[in-house]
mmCIF file of C-alpha atoms in Angstrom:
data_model
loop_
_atom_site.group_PDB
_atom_site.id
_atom_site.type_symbol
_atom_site.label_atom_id
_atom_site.label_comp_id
_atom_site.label_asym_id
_atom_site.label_seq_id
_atom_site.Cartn_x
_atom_site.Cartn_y
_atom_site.Cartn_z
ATOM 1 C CA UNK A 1 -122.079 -129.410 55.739
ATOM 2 C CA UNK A 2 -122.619 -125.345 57.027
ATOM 3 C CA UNK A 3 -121.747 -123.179 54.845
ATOM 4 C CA UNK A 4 -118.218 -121.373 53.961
ATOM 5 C CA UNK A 5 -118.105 -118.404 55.898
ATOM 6 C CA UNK A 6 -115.614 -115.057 55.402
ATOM 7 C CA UNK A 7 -115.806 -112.821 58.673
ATOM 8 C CA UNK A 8 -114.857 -109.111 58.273
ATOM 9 C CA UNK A 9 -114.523 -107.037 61.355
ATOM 10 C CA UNK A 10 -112.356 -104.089 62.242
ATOM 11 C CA UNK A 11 -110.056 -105.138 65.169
ATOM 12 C CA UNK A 12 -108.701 -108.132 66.091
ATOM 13 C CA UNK A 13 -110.847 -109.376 69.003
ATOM 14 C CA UNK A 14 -113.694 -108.622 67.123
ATOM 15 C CA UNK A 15 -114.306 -111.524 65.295
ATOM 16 C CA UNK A 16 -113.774 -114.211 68.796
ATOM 17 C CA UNK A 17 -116.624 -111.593 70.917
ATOM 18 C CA UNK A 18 -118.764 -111.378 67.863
ATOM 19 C CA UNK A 19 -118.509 -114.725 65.674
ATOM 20 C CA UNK A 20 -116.396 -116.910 67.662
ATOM 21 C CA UNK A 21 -119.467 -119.072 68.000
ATOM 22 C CA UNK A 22 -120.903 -118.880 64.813
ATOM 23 C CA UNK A 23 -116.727 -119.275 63.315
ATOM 24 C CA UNK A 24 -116.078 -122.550 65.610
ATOM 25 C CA UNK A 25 -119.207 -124.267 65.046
ATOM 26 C CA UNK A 26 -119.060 -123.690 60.972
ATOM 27 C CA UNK A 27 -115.400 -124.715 61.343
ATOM 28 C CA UNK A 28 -116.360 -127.592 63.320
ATOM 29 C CA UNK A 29 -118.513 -128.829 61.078
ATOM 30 C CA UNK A 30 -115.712 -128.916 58.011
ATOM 31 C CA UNK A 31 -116.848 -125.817 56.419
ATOM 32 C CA UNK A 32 -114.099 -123.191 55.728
ATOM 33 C CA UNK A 33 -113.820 -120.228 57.319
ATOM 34 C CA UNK A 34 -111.699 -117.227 57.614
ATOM 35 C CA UNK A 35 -111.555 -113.953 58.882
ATOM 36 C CA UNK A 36 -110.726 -110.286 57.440
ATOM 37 C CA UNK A 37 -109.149 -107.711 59.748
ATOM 38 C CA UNK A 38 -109.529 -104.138 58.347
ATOM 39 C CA UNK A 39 -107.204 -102.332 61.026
ATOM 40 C CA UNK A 40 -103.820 -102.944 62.616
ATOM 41 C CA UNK A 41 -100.198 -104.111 60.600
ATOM 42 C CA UNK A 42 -99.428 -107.448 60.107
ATOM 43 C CA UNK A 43 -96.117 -106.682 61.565
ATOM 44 C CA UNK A 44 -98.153 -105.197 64.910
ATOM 45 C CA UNK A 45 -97.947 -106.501 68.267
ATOM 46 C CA UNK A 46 -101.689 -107.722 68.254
ATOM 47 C CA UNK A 47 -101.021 -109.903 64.769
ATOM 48 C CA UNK A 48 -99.453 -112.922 66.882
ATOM 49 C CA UNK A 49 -102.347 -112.459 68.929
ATOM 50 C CA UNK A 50 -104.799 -112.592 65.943
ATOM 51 C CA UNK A 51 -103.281 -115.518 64.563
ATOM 52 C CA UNK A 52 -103.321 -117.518 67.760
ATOM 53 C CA UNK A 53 -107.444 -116.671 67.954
ATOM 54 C CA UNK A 54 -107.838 -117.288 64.636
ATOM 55 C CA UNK A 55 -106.286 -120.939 65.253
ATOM 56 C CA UNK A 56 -108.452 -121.822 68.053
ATOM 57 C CA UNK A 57 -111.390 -120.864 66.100
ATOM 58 C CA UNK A 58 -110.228 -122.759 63.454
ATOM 59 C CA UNK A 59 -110.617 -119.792 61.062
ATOM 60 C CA UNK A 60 -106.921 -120.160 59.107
ATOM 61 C CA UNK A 61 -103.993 -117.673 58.930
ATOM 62 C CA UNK A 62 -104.958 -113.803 59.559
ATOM 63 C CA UNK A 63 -105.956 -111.575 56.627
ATOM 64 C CA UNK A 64 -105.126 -107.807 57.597
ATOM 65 C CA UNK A 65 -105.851 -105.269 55.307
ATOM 66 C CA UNK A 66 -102.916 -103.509 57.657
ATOM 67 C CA UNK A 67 -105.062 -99.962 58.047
ATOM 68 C CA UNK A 68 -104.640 -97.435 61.038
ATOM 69 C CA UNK A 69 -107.165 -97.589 63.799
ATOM 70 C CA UNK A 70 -108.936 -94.183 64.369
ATOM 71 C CA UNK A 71 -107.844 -94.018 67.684
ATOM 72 C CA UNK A 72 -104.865 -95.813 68.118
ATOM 73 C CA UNK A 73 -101.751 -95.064 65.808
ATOM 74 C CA UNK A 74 -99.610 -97.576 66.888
ATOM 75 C CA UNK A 75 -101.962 -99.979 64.864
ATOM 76 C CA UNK A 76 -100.564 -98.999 61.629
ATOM 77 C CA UNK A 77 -97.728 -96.605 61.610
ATOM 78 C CA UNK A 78 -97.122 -94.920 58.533
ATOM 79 C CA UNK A 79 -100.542 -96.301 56.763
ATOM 80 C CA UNK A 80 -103.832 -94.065 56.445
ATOM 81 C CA UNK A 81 -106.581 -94.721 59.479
ATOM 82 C CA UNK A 82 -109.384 -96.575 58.155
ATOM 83 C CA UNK A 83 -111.464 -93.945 58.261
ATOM 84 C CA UNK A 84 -109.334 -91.482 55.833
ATOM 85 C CA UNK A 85 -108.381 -94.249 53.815
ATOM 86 C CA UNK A 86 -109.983 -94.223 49.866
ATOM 87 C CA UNK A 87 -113.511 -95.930 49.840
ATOM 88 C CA UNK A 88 -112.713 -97.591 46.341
ATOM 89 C CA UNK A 89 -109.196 -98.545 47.482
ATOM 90 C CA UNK A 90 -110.349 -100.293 50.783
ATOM 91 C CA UNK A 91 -113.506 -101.622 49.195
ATOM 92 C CA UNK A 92 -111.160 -103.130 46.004
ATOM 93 C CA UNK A 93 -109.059 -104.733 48.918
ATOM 94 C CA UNK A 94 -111.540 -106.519 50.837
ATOM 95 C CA UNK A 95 -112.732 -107.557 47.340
ATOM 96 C CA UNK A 96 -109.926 -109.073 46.554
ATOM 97 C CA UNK A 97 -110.223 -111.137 49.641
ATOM 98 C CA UNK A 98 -114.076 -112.073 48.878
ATOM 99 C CA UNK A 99 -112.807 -113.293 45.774
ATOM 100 C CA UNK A 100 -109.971 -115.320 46.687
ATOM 101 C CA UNK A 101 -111.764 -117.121 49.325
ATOM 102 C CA UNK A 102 -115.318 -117.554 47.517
ATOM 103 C CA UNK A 103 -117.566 -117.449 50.726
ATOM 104 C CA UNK A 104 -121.034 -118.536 50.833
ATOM 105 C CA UNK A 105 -121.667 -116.298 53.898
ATOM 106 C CA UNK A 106 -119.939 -112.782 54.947
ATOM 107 C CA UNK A 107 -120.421 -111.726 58.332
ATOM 108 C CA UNK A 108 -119.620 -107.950 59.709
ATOM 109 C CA UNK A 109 -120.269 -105.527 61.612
ATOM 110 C CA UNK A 110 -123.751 -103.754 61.447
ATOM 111 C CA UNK A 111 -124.346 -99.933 60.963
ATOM 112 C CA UNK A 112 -124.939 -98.692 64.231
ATOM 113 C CA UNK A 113 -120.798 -99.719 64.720
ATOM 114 C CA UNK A 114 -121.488 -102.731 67.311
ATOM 115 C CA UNK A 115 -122.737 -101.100 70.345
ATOM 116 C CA UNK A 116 -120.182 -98.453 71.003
ATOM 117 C CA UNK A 117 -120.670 -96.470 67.716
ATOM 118 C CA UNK A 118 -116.832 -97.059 66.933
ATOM 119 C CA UNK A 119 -115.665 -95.556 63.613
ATOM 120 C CA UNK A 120 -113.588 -98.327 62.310
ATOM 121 C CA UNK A 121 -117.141 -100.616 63.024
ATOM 122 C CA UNK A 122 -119.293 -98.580 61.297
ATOM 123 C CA UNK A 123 -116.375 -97.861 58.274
ATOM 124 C CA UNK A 124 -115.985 -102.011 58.182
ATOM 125 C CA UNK A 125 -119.401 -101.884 58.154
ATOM 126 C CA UNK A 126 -119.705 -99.952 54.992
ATOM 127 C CA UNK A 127 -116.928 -101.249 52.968
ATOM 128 C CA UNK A 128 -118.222 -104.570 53.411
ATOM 129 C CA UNK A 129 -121.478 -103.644 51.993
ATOM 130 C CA UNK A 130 -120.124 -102.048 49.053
ATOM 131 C CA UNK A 131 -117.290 -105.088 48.596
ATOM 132 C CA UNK A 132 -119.621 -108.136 48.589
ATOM 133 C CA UNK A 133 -121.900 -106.070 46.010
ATOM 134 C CA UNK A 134 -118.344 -105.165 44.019
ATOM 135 C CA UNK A 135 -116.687 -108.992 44.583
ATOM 136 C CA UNK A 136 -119.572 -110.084 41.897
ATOM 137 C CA UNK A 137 -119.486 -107.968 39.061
ATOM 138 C CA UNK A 138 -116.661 -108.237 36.597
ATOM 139 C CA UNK A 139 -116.707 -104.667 35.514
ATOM 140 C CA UNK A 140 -115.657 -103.261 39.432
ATOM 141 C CA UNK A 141 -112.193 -104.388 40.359
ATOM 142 C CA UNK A 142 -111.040 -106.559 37.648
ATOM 143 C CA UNK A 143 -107.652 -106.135 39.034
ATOM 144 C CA UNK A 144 -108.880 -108.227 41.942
ATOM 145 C CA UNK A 145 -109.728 -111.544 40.391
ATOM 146 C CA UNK A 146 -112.584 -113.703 39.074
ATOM 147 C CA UNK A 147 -116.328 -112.086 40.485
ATOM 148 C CA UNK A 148 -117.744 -113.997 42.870
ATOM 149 C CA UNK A 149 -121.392 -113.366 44.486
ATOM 150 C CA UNK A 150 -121.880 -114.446 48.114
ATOM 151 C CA UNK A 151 -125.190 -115.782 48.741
ATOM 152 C CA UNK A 152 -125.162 -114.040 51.602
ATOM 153 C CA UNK A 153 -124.517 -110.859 54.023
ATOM 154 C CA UNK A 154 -125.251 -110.837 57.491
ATOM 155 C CA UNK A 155 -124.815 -108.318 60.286
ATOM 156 C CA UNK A 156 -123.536 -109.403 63.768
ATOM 157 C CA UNK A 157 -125.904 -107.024 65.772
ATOM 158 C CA UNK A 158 -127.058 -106.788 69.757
ATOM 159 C CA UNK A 159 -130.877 -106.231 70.044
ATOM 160 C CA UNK A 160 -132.439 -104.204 72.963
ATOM 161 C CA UNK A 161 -133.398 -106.991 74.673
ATOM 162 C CA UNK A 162 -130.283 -108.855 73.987
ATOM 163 C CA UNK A 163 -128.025 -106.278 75.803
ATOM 164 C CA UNK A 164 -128.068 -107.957 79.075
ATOM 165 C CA UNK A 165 -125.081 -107.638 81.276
ATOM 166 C CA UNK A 166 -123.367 -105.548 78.739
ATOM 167 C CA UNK A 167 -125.325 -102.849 78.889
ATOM 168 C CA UNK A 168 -123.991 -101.689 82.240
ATOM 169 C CA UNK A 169 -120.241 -103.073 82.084
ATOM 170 C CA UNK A 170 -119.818 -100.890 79.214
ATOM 171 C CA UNK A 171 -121.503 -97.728 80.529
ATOM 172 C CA UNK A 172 -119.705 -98.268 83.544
ATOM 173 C CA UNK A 173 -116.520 -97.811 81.772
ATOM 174 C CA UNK A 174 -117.815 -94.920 79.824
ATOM 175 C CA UNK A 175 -118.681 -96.525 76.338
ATOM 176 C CA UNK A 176 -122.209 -95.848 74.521
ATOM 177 C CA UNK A 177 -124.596 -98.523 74.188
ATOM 178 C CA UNK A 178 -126.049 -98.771 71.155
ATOM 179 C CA UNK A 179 -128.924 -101.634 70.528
ATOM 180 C CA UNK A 180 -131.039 -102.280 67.472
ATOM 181 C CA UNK A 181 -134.699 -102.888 68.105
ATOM 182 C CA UNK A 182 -135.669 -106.805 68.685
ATOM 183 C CA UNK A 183 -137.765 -106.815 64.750
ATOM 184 C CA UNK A 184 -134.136 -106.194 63.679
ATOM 185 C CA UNK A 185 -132.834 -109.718 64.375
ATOM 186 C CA UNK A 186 -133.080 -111.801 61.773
ATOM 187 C CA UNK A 187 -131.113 -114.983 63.448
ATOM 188 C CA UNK A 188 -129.799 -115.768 67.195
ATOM 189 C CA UNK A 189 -127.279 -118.452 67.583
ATOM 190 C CA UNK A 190 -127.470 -120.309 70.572
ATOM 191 C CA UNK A 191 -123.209 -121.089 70.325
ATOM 192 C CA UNK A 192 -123.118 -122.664 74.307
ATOM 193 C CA UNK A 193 -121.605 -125.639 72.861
ATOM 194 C CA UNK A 194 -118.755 -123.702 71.389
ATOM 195 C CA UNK A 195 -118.545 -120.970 73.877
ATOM 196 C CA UNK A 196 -115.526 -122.562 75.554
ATOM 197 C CA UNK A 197 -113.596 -122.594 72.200
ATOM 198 C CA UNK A 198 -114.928 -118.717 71.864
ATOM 199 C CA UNK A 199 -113.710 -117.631 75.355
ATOM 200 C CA UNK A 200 -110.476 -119.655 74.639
ATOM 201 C CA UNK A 201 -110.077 -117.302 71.629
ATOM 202 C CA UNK A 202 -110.974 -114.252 73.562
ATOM 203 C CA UNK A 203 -108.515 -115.143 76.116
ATOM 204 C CA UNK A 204 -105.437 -115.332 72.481
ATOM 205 C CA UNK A 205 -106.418 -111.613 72.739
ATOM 206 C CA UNK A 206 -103.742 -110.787 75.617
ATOM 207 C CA UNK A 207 -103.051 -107.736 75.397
ATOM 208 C CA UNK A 208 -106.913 -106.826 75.512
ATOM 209 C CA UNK A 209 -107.587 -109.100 78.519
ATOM 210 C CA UNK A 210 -104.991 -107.355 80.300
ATOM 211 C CA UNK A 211 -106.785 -104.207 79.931
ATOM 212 C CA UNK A 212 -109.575 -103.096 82.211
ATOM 213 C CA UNK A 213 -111.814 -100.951 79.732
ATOM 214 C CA UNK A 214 -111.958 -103.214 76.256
ATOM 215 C CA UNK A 215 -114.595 -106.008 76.497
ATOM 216 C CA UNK A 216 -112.295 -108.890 76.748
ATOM 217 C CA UNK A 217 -110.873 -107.508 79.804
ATOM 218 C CA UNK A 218 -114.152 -106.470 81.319
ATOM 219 C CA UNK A 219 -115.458 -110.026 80.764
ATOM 220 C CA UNK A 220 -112.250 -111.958 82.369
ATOM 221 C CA UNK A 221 -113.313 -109.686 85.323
ATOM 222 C CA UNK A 222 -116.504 -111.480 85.736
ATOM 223 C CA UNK A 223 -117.997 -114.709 87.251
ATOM 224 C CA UNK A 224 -118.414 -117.642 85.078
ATOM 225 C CA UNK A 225 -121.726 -117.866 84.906
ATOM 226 C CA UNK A 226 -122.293 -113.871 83.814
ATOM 227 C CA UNK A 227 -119.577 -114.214 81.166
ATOM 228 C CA UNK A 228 -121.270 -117.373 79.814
ATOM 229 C CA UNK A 229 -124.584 -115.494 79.706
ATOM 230 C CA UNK A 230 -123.075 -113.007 77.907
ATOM 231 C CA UNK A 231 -121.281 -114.871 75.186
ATOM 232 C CA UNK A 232 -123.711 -117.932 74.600
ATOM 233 C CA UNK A 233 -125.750 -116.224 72.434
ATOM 234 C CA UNK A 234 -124.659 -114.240 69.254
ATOM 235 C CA UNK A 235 -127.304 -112.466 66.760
ATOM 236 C CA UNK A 236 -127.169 -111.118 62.994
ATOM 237 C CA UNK A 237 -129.516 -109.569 60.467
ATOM 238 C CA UNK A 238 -129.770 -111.270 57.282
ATOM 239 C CA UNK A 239 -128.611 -107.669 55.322
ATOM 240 C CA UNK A 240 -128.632 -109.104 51.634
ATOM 241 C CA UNK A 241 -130.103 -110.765 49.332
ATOM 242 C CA UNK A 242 -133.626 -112.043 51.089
ATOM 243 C CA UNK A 243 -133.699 -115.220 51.573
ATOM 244 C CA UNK A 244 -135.144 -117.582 48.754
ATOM 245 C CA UNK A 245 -136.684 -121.113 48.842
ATOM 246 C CA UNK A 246 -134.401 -123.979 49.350
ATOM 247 C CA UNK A 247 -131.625 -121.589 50.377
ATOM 248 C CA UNK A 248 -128.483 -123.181 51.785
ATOM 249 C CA UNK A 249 -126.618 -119.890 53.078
ATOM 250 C CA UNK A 250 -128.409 -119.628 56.072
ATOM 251 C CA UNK A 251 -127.011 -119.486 59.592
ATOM 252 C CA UNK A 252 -128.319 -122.341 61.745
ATOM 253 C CA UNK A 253 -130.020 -121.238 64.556
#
């Protein structure tokens, strides 16, 4: 069996473009997975959405840490943005997550902020470093249950050479590219045999497909065949601990 495997991304949508592979497949397989949202309410109007991904993926019931997005305050209303939230407080919630669901494998965003440099990527990005260091040690967060140590953190990341097609559907709608260099890939799923299950969960995304400039709209725009070249492959960096003989948290390539 693969194993368990706690995504934490910023938006919904995030997880299904950047794990939806990766997510199906493990959940395919019997292994348990979830996901943690950082922004948007539970009571928002993308939650229904959320849930309805999540349950294609077969990634369980939404977990939304309910913050504001940076640039959208209809998210959250009346809760801090992510990105003026307290570190310790957001780091102690995500902890609490970590240690509820006892993961073998988290999966986030990486710290360039997932090719557009957004702030509530690179902010995920950082509290989930800092959590699944925190989730193991007794003394940080007590409040937030019994420690538990993943085996493993890995980055969801686009390499330069890996851009592809994206690269100019998102500067043609004005958003920054931003690619790590090829050494830092650690892992590339091939997820072609789940990519229908990860387009189906794109699609639970409405309100984002319905939109020209966010990625799930910009890829129901296209052909088939370019949006399957685009999602068939997803790629991470192994971010901590290095991997050790006989290690069973790896990602299967």
């Amino acid at each position: 069996m693969l194993p368990s495997l706690l995504a934490v991304f910023a938006h919904p949508d995030d997880e299904s473009l950047l794990a939806g592979g990766v997510l199906a497949q493990h959940a395919a397989a019997g292994a348990r997975t979830a996901v943690v949202t950082a922004t948007w309410a539970p009571d928002s109007r993308r939650a229904p959405e959320l849930a309805d991904a999540l349950a294609v993926l077969g990634a369980g019931a939404p977990r939304m840490l309910g913050y504001n997005d940076a640039r959208n305050p209809e998210a959250a209303p009346g809760r801090p943005r992510l990105v003026d939230a307290s570190l310790d407080e957001a780091v102690g919630r995500l902890v609490a997550h970590i240690r509820d669901f006892r993961p073998d494998i988290v999966v986030g965003h990486d710290a360039l902020g997932q090719l557009t440099g957004h702030p509530d990527h690179v902010r995920t990005h950082q509290i989930t470093l800092l959590a699944v260091e925190a989730a193991g040690l007794a003394h940080l967060h007590p409040e937030a249950g019994p420690p538990w140590r993943p085996a493993a953190l890995y980055a969801a990341t686009h390499s330069e050479s890996g851009v592809g097609l994206l690269g100019p559907l998102l500067e043609g709608v004005g958003k920054d590219v931003l690619a790590v260099p090829d050494s830092y890939v650690t892992t590339s799923v091939d997820v072609t045999p789940w990519a229908d299950v990860k387009w189906r969960a794109i699609l639970a995304h409405r309100g984002e497909v319905a939109r020209e400039r966010p990625l799930p709209g910009i890829l129901a725009s296209l052909p088939e065949a370019d949006r399957n070249q685009i999602i068939q492959t997803e790629q991470f960096t192994r971010l901590t601990p290095v991997p050790t003989k006989g290690d069973p948290a790896q990602l299967t390539t």
